[in-house]
PDB file of C-alpha atoms in Angstrom:
ATOM      1  CA  MET A  17      -5.446  23.732 -13.126  1.00 97.00           C
ATOM      2  CA  ARG A  18      -3.564  26.637 -11.543  1.00 98.00           C
ATOM      3  CA  LEU A  19      -4.267  28.106  -8.120  1.00 98.00           C
ATOM      4  CA  ALA A  20      -2.800  31.585  -7.636  1.00 98.00           C
ATOM      5  CA  VAL A  21      -2.175  32.315  -3.961  1.00 98.00           C
ATOM      6  CA  ILE A  22      -2.010  36.052  -3.341  1.00 97.00           C
ATOM      7  CA  GLY A  23       0.733  36.785  -0.833  1.00 96.00           C
ATOM      8  CA  GLY A  24       3.707  34.825   0.410  1.00 96.00           C
ATOM      9  CA  GLY A  25       3.589  35.755   4.082  1.00 96.00           C
ATOM     10  CA  GLU A  26       2.143  33.800   6.992  1.00 94.00           C
ATOM     11  CA  PHE A  27      -1.324  33.268   5.540  1.00 93.00           C
ATOM     12  CA  GLY A  28      -0.191  32.752   1.957  1.00 96.00           C
ATOM     13  CA  THR A  29       2.346  30.162   3.092  1.00 97.00           C
ATOM     14  CA  TYR A  30      -0.325  28.281   5.009  1.00 96.00           C
ATOM     15  CA  HIS A  31      -2.778  28.446   2.101  1.00 96.00           C
ATOM     16  CA  ALA A  32      -0.171  27.258  -0.377  1.00 98.00           C
ATOM     17  CA  ARG A  33       1.012  24.421   1.869  1.00 97.00           C
ATOM     18  CA  GLN A  34      -2.546  23.150   2.288  1.00 96.00           C
ATOM     19  CA  LEU A  35      -3.214  23.248  -1.450  1.00 97.00           C
ATOM     20  CA  VAL A  36       0.090  21.550  -2.260  1.00 98.00           C
ATOM     21  CA  GLY A  37      -0.868  18.782   0.153  1.00 97.00           C
ATOM     22  CA  ALA A  38      -4.276  18.435  -1.467  1.00 97.00           C
ATOM     23  CA  ARG A  39      -2.620  17.856  -4.873  1.00 96.00           C
ATOM     24  CA  VAL A  40      -5.325  19.760  -6.725  1.00 96.00           C
ATOM     25  CA  GLY A  41      -3.130  21.438  -9.327  1.00 97.00           C
ATOM     26  CA  GLU A  42      -0.190  23.801  -9.809  1.00 98.00           C
ATOM     27  CA  VAL A  43       0.110  26.184  -6.866  1.00 98.00           C
ATOM     28  CA  VAL A  44       1.408  29.631  -7.838  1.00 98.00           C
ATOM     29  CA  VAL A  45       2.441  32.047  -5.083  1.00 98.00           C
ATOM     30  CA  VAL A  46       2.564  35.773  -5.875  1.00 98.00           C
ATOM     31  CA  ASP A  47       4.630  38.158  -3.763  1.00 97.00           C
ATOM     32  CA  ARG A  48       6.809  41.168  -4.498  1.00 96.00           C
ATOM     33  CA  ASP A  49       9.455  39.960  -2.019  1.00 97.00           C
ATOM     34  CA  ARG A  50      11.869  37.383  -3.444  1.00 96.00           C
ATOM     35  CA  GLY A  51      12.730  36.387   0.108  1.00 97.00           C
ATOM     36  CA  CYS A  52       9.153  35.908   1.298  1.00 97.00           C
ATOM     37  CA  ARG A  53       8.320  33.066   3.643  1.00 98.00           C
ATOM     38  CA  ALA A  54       6.418  30.974   1.098  1.00 98.00           C
ATOM     39  CA  PHE A  55       9.268  30.946  -1.409  1.00 98.00           C
ATOM     40  CA  ALA A  56      11.780  30.071   1.298  1.00 97.00           C
ATOM     41  CA  GLU A  57       9.764  27.337   3.011  1.00 98.00           C
ATOM     42  CA  LEU A  58       7.948  25.682   0.114  1.00 98.00           C
ATOM     43  CA  GLY A  59      10.708  25.787  -2.488  1.00 93.00           C
ATOM     44  CA  GLY A  60       9.995  23.794  -5.622  1.00 95.00           C
ATOM     45  CA  ALA A  61       6.580  22.669  -4.361  1.00 98.00           C
ATOM     46  CA  VAL A  62       5.131  25.966  -5.636  1.00 98.00           C
ATOM     47  CA  THR A  63       5.657  28.181  -8.660  1.00 98.00           C
ATOM     48  CA  PRO A  64       7.038  31.521  -7.378  1.00 98.00           C
ATOM     49  CA  VAL A  65       6.017  34.743  -9.111  1.00 98.00           C
ATOM     50  CA  VAL A  66       7.745  37.938  -8.010  1.00 98.00           C
ATOM     51  CA  ALA A  67       5.251  40.712  -8.730  1.00 97.00           C
ATOM     52  CA  GLU A  68       2.890  43.230  -7.188  1.00 96.00           C
ATOM     53  CA  TRP A  69      -0.490  41.624  -6.622  1.00 95.00           C
ATOM     54  CA  ASP A  70      -2.461  44.111  -8.733  1.00 92.00           C
ATOM     55  CA  ARG A  71       0.016  43.964 -11.618  1.00 94.00           C
ATOM     56  CA  PHE A  72      -0.101  40.177 -11.586  1.00 96.00           C
ATOM     57  CA  LEU A  73      -3.897  40.059 -11.777  1.00 96.00           C
ATOM     58  CA  GLU A  74      -4.041  42.753 -14.461  1.00 94.00           C
ATOM     59  CA  SER A  75      -1.619  40.875 -16.705  1.00 95.00           C
ATOM     60  CA  GLU A  76      -2.502  37.247 -16.012  1.00 96.00           C
ATOM     61  CA  VAL A  77      -6.307  37.019 -15.658  1.00 96.00           C
ATOM     62  CA  GLY A  78      -7.507  35.896 -19.048  1.00 93.00           C
ATOM     63  CA  SER A  79      -4.027  34.857 -20.204  1.00 93.00           C
ATOM     64  CA  SER A  80      -2.114  32.474 -17.941  1.00 94.00           C
ATOM     65  CA  LEU A  81      -5.097  32.329 -15.569  1.00 95.00           C
ATOM     66  CA  VAL A  82      -8.123  30.985 -17.413  1.00 97.00           C
ATOM     67  CA  ALA A  83     -11.677  29.945 -16.576  1.00 95.00           C
ATOM     68  CA  GLY A  84     -10.713  26.636 -14.973  1.00 96.00           C
ATOM     69  CA  ASP A  85      -8.211  28.227 -12.573  1.00 98.00           C
ATOM     70  CA  HIS A  86      -8.664  29.792  -9.130  1.00 98.00           C
ATOM     71  CA  VAL A  87      -7.422  32.797  -7.135  1.00 98.00           C
ATOM     72  CA  VAL A  88      -6.782  32.541  -3.383  1.00 97.00           C
ATOM     73  CA  PRO A  89      -7.173  36.032  -1.875  1.00 94.00           C
ATOM     74  CA  ALA A  90      -5.157  37.082   1.143  1.00 86.00           C
ATOM     75  CA  PRO A  91      -7.130  37.821   4.338  1.00 80.00           C
ATOM     76  CA  PHE A  92      -6.367  41.047   6.204  1.00 75.00           C
ATOM     77  CA  ALA A  93      -5.127  42.626   2.966  1.00 79.00           C
ATOM     78  CA  PRO A  94      -6.349  45.165   0.403  1.00 83.00           C
ATOM     79  CA  HIS A  95      -9.427  44.191  -1.581  1.00 93.00           C
ATOM     80  CA  VAL A  96      -7.400  43.032  -4.580  1.00 94.00           C
ATOM     81  CA  LEU A  97     -10.343  42.007  -6.776  1.00 95.00           C
ATOM     82  CA  TRP A  98     -11.924  45.442  -6.358  1.00 95.00           C
ATOM     83  CA  ASP A  99      -8.636  46.970  -7.478  1.00 92.00           C
ATOM     84  CA  TRP A 100      -8.430  44.511 -10.380  1.00 94.00           C
ATOM     85  CA  LEU A 101     -11.945  45.253 -11.627  1.00 94.00           C
ATOM     86  CA  ALA A 102     -11.398  48.992 -11.188  1.00 91.00           C
ATOM     87  CA  SER A 103      -8.378  48.821 -13.486  1.00 88.00           C
ATOM     88  CA  GLY A 104     -10.693  48.506 -16.495  1.00 72.00           C
ATOM     89  CA  SER A 105     -10.956  51.564 -18.723  1.00 69.00           C
ATOM     90  CA  GLY A 106     -13.850  53.901 -17.898  1.00 83.00           C
ATOM     91  CA  LEU A 107     -14.270  52.781 -14.284  1.00 91.00           C
ATOM     92  CA  ARG A 108     -13.550  54.776 -11.155  1.00 92.00           C
ATOM     93  CA  ARG A 109     -13.526  53.722  -7.539  1.00 93.00           C
ATOM     94  CA  VAL A 110     -16.221  55.146  -5.269  1.00 95.00           C
ATOM     95  CA  ALA A 111     -17.116  54.539  -1.649  1.00 95.00           C
ATOM     96  CA  PRO A 112     -19.138  51.335  -1.226  1.00 95.00           C
ATOM     97  CA  LEU A 113     -22.578  51.125   0.316  1.00 96.00           C
ATOM     98  CA  THR A 114     -22.575  51.060   4.103  1.00 96.00           C
ATOM     99  CA  GLY A 115     -25.234  50.578   6.760  1.00 95.00           C
ATOM    100  CA  TRP A 116     -25.685  46.815   6.415  1.00 96.00           C
ATOM    101  CA  ARG A 117     -26.585  46.399  10.108  1.00 95.00           C
ATOM    102  CA  LEU A 118     -24.145  43.558  10.541  1.00 96.00           C
ATOM    103  CA  PRO A 119     -22.203  42.664  13.692  1.00 95.00           C
ATOM    104  CA  TYR A 120     -18.963  43.871  12.102  1.00 95.00           C
ATOM    105  CA  GLU A 121     -18.669  46.724   9.602  1.00 96.00           C
ATOM    106  CA  VAL A 122     -15.382  48.631   9.322  1.00 95.00           C
ATOM    107  CA  VAL A 123     -14.034  50.906   6.575  1.00 95.00           C
ATOM    108  CA  ALA A 124     -10.305  50.408   5.934  1.00 93.00           C
ATOM    109  CA  PRO A 125      -7.923  53.317   5.206  1.00 92.00           C
ATOM    110  CA  ASP A 126      -7.992  52.493   1.467  1.00 91.00           C
ATOM    111  CA  GLY A 127     -11.801  52.814   1.381  1.00 94.00           C
ATOM    112  CA  ALA A 128     -12.680  49.118   1.293  1.00 95.00           C
ATOM    113  CA  LEU A 129     -15.484  48.039   3.615  1.00 97.00           C
ATOM    114  CA  PHE A 130     -15.012  44.862   5.645  1.00 96.00           C
ATOM    115  CA  VAL A 131     -18.183  43.232   6.965  1.00 96.00           C
ATOM    116  CA  SER A 132     -19.058  40.045   8.813  1.00 95.00           C
ATOM    117  CA  ALA A 133     -22.322  38.282   9.571  1.00 94.00           C
ATOM    118  CA  SER A 134     -20.715  36.707  12.646  1.00 90.00           C
ATOM    119  CA  GLY A 135     -19.982  38.638  15.794  1.00 87.00           C
ATOM    120  CA  TRP A 136     -17.090  36.460  16.904  1.00 84.00           C
ATOM    121  CA  LEU A 137     -13.617  35.478  15.747  1.00 85.00           C
ATOM    122  CA  CYS A 138     -13.884  32.546  13.358  1.00 85.00           C
ATOM    123  CA  PRO A 139     -11.132  29.963  12.747  1.00 79.00           C
ATOM    124  CA  ALA A 140      -9.061  30.862   9.685  1.00 73.00           C
ATOM    125  CA  THR A 141      -9.828  27.515   8.065  1.00 76.00           C
ATOM    126  CA  CYS A 142     -13.549  27.313   8.846  1.00 84.00           C
ATOM    127  CA  VAL A 143     -15.376  25.754   5.878  1.00 86.00           C
ATOM    128  CA  GLU A 144     -18.623  27.523   6.883  1.00 87.00           C
ATOM    129  CA  PRO A 145     -20.722  24.392   7.352  1.00 90.00           C
ATOM    130  CA  ALA A 146     -24.508  24.516   7.459  1.00 89.00           C
ATOM    131  CA  HIS A 147     -24.256  23.838  11.202  1.00 87.00           C
ATOM    132  CA  CYS A 148     -22.140  26.624  12.743  1.00 89.00           C
ATOM    133  CA  PRO A 149     -19.508  25.175  15.124  1.00 85.00           C
ATOM    134  CA  VAL A 150     -19.554  28.353  17.245  1.00 84.00           C
ATOM    135  CA  LEU A 151     -23.321  28.644  17.620  1.00 81.00           C
ATOM    136  CA  HIS A 152     -23.848  24.883  17.775  1.00 86.00           C
ATOM    137  CA  ALA A 153     -26.878  25.623  15.627  1.00 88.00           C
ATOM    138  CA  PRO A 154     -27.761  25.978  11.929  1.00 88.00           C
ATOM    139  CA  ARG A 155     -26.078  28.806  10.024  1.00 89.00           C
ATOM    140  CA  ASP A 156     -29.151  30.605   8.681  1.00 87.00           C
ATOM    141  CA  TRP A 157     -27.394  33.287   6.641  1.00 88.00           C
ATOM    142  CA  ASP A 158     -25.365  33.702   3.481  1.00 96.00           C
ATOM    143  CA  LEU A 159     -23.609  37.054   3.436  1.00 96.00           C
ATOM    144  CA  GLY A 160     -23.147  36.995  -0.334  1.00 96.00           C
ATOM    145  CA  VAL A 161     -26.898  36.718  -0.908  1.00 97.00           C
ATOM    146  CA  LEU A 162     -27.531  39.528   1.578  1.00 97.00           C
ATOM    147  CA  LEU A 163     -25.099  41.801  -0.272  1.00 98.00           C
ATOM    148  CA  GLU A 164     -26.548  40.979  -3.688  1.00 97.00           C
ATOM    149  CA  VAL A 165     -30.133  41.602  -2.637  1.00 97.00           C
ATOM    150  CA  GLY A 166     -29.269  44.744  -0.677  1.00 97.00           C
ATOM    151  CA  ALA A 167     -27.270  46.219  -3.550  1.00 98.00           C
ATOM    152  CA  ARG A 168     -30.114  45.748  -6.033  1.00 98.00           C
ATOM    153  CA  GLU A 169     -32.647  47.212  -3.612  1.00 97.00           C
ATOM    154  CA  ARG A 170     -30.492  50.356  -3.395  1.00 97.00           C
ATOM    155  CA  GLY A 171     -29.989  50.672  -7.150  1.00 97.00           C
ATOM    156  CA  TRP A 172     -26.491  49.203  -7.451  1.00 98.00           C
ATOM    157  CA  GLU A 173     -25.345  46.373  -9.703  1.00 97.00           C
ATOM    158  CA  PRO A 174     -23.827  43.625  -7.526  1.00 98.00           C
ATOM    159  CA  VAL A 175     -20.667  41.853  -8.628  1.00 97.00           C
ATOM    160  CA  LEU A 176     -19.945  39.054  -6.206  1.00 97.00           C
ATOM    161  CA  PHE A 177     -16.724  37.061  -6.130  1.00 97.00           C
ATOM    162  CA  ARG A 178     -17.604  34.018  -4.021  1.00 97.00           C
ATOM    163  CA  CYS A 179     -14.637  32.782  -1.984  1.00 96.00           C
ATOM    164  CA  LEU A 180     -15.806  29.346  -0.870  1.00 95.00           C
ATOM    165  CA  HIS A 181     -14.100  26.252   0.478  1.00 94.00           C
ATOM    166  CA  PHE A 182     -12.095  24.402  -2.161  1.00 96.00           C
ATOM    167  CA  ALA A 183      -9.737  22.031  -0.348  1.00 95.00           C
ATOM    168  CA  ARG A 184      -8.264  21.505   3.131  1.00 94.00           C
ATOM    169  CA  GLY A 185      -9.929  24.552   4.655  1.00 92.00           C
ATOM    170  CA  ILE A 186      -8.831  26.957   1.905  1.00 95.00           C
ATOM    171  CA  GLY A 187     -11.302  29.177   0.077  1.00 95.00           C
ATOM    172  CA  THR A 188     -10.810  30.138  -3.559  1.00 97.00           C
ATOM    173  CA  VAL A 189     -12.425  32.389  -6.159  1.00 98.00           C
ATOM    174  CA  PRO A 190     -12.902  30.808  -9.616  1.00 98.00           C
ATOM    175  CA  VAL A 191     -11.226  32.798 -12.381  1.00 98.00           C
ATOM    176  CA  ALA A 192     -14.371  32.160 -14.421  1.00 97.00           C
ATOM    177  CA  SER A 193     -16.228  34.543 -12.087  1.00 97.00           C
ATOM    178  CA  LEU A 194     -13.614  37.251 -12.666  1.00 96.00           C
ATOM    179  CA  LEU A 195     -13.958  36.985 -16.429  1.00 96.00           C
ATOM    180  CA  GLU A 196     -17.764  37.025 -16.217  1.00 96.00           C
ATOM    181  CA  ALA A 197     -17.719  40.049 -13.909  1.00 95.00           C
ATOM    182  CA  ARG A 198     -15.414  42.008 -16.187  1.00 94.00           C
ATOM    183  CA  ALA A 199     -17.696  41.361 -19.156  1.00 93.00           C
ATOM    184  CA  ARG A 200     -20.790  42.393 -17.184  1.00 94.00           C
ATOM    185  CA  VAL A 201     -19.286  45.637 -15.931  1.00 93.00           C
ATOM    186  CA  ARG A 202     -18.040  46.605 -19.379  1.00 90.00           C
ATOM    187  CA  ALA A 203     -21.589  46.284 -20.701  1.00 92.00           C
ATOM    188  CA  LEU A 204     -23.051  48.740 -18.164  1.00 93.00           C
ATOM    189  CA  GLY A 205     -24.090  52.244 -19.082  1.00 92.00           C
ATOM    190  CA  ARG A 206     -22.409  55.444 -17.966  1.00 92.00           C
ATOM    191  CA  GLY A 207     -23.257  56.397 -14.388  1.00 93.00           C
ATOM    192  CA  SER A 208     -23.976  52.823 -13.292  1.00 95.00           C
ATOM    193  CA  ARG A 209     -22.798  52.010  -9.795  1.00 97.00           C
ATOM    194  CA  VAL A 210     -21.368  48.611  -8.969  1.00 97.00           C
ATOM    195  CA  LEU A 211     -21.030  46.936  -5.595  1.00 97.00           C
ATOM    196  CA  VAL A 212     -17.928  44.717  -5.722  1.00 97.00           C
ATOM    197  CA  ALA A 213     -17.667  42.093  -2.986  1.00 97.00           C
ATOM    198  CA  THR A 214     -15.269  39.245  -2.355  1.00 97.00           C
ATOM    199  CA  SER A 215     -17.463  37.208  -0.042  1.00 96.00           C
ATOM    200  CA  SER A 216     -17.581  33.938   1.799  1.00 95.00           C
ATOM    201  CA  ARG A 217     -20.828  32.945   3.474  1.00 94.00           C
ATOM    202  CA  CYS A 218     -19.873  34.882   6.604  1.00 95.00           C
ATOM    203  CA  HIS A 219     -17.274  37.553   5.741  1.00 95.00           C
ATOM    204  CA  ALA A 220     -16.704  39.999   2.889  1.00 96.00           C
ATOM    205  CA  ALA A 221     -14.539  42.806   1.557  1.00 96.00           C
ATOM    206  CA  VAL A 222     -16.684  45.355  -0.291  1.00 97.00           C
ATOM    207  CA  GLY A 223     -15.877  48.156  -2.719  1.00 97.00           C
ATOM    208  CA  GLY A 224     -17.715  50.449  -5.098  1.00 97.00           C
ATOM    209  CA  LEU A 225     -17.242  51.380  -8.750  1.00 96.00           C
ATOM    210  CA  GLU A 226     -18.889  53.878 -11.053  1.00 96.00           C
ATOM    211  CA  VAL A 227     -18.918  53.655 -14.828  1.00 93.00           C
ATOM    212  CA  ALA A 228     -17.535  57.063 -15.766  1.00 86.00           C
ATOM    213  CA  ALA A 229     -17.269  56.390 -19.520  1.00 68.00           C
ATOM    214  CA  ALA A 230     -17.610  53.572 -22.008  1.00 58.00           C
ATOM    215  CA  ALA A 231     -15.158  50.788 -21.103  1.00 51.00           C
ATOM    216  CA  HIS A 232     -12.915  49.249 -23.728  1.00 49.00           C
ATOM    217  CA  GLY A 233     -10.438  46.380 -23.988  1.00 47.00           C
TER     218      GLY A 233
END
């Protein structure tokens, strides 16, 4: 099994170190900077790949990254899986749905929408347990479900990449879900609108796509 960590900076280094310690498979770190922190600090414990994040996903998902592998998105970064899905022929990026009435809802300069069901700063390695450690009470929400249901109610097709705890506080997205999403979107008719979300149970990055023509390849 391969785990592709997107980004070799502070967060990517931490994610990779945790996964290396968990001994769950080959840890691949992707960064365009040959001198990035992860490459320098982790050395031979990880497989370094010098590449732009979007180019790496475009070329490797479905080839070197297969259904049993995982992607580890970078927090506080562009919505890379929206960009990856948008790279398919016949798709164009559009503004995502807004107005979710959540405690946090901010549109980034690149058009991605960042939302949160929690109105506080969560620990970076929170595993989102059923009993919220901040509220000291049950967590009675799942942001991914909210986004799926809300998208369908407003006439959009939801594509949800669930980033859930995998090991040692690190969330991952199964590559199997990327392959399934790409197949689903390519089967949609012209004019269909797609809500693309990379979502944990509490936080999400959201984008929109429109099928402008028949997709191929």
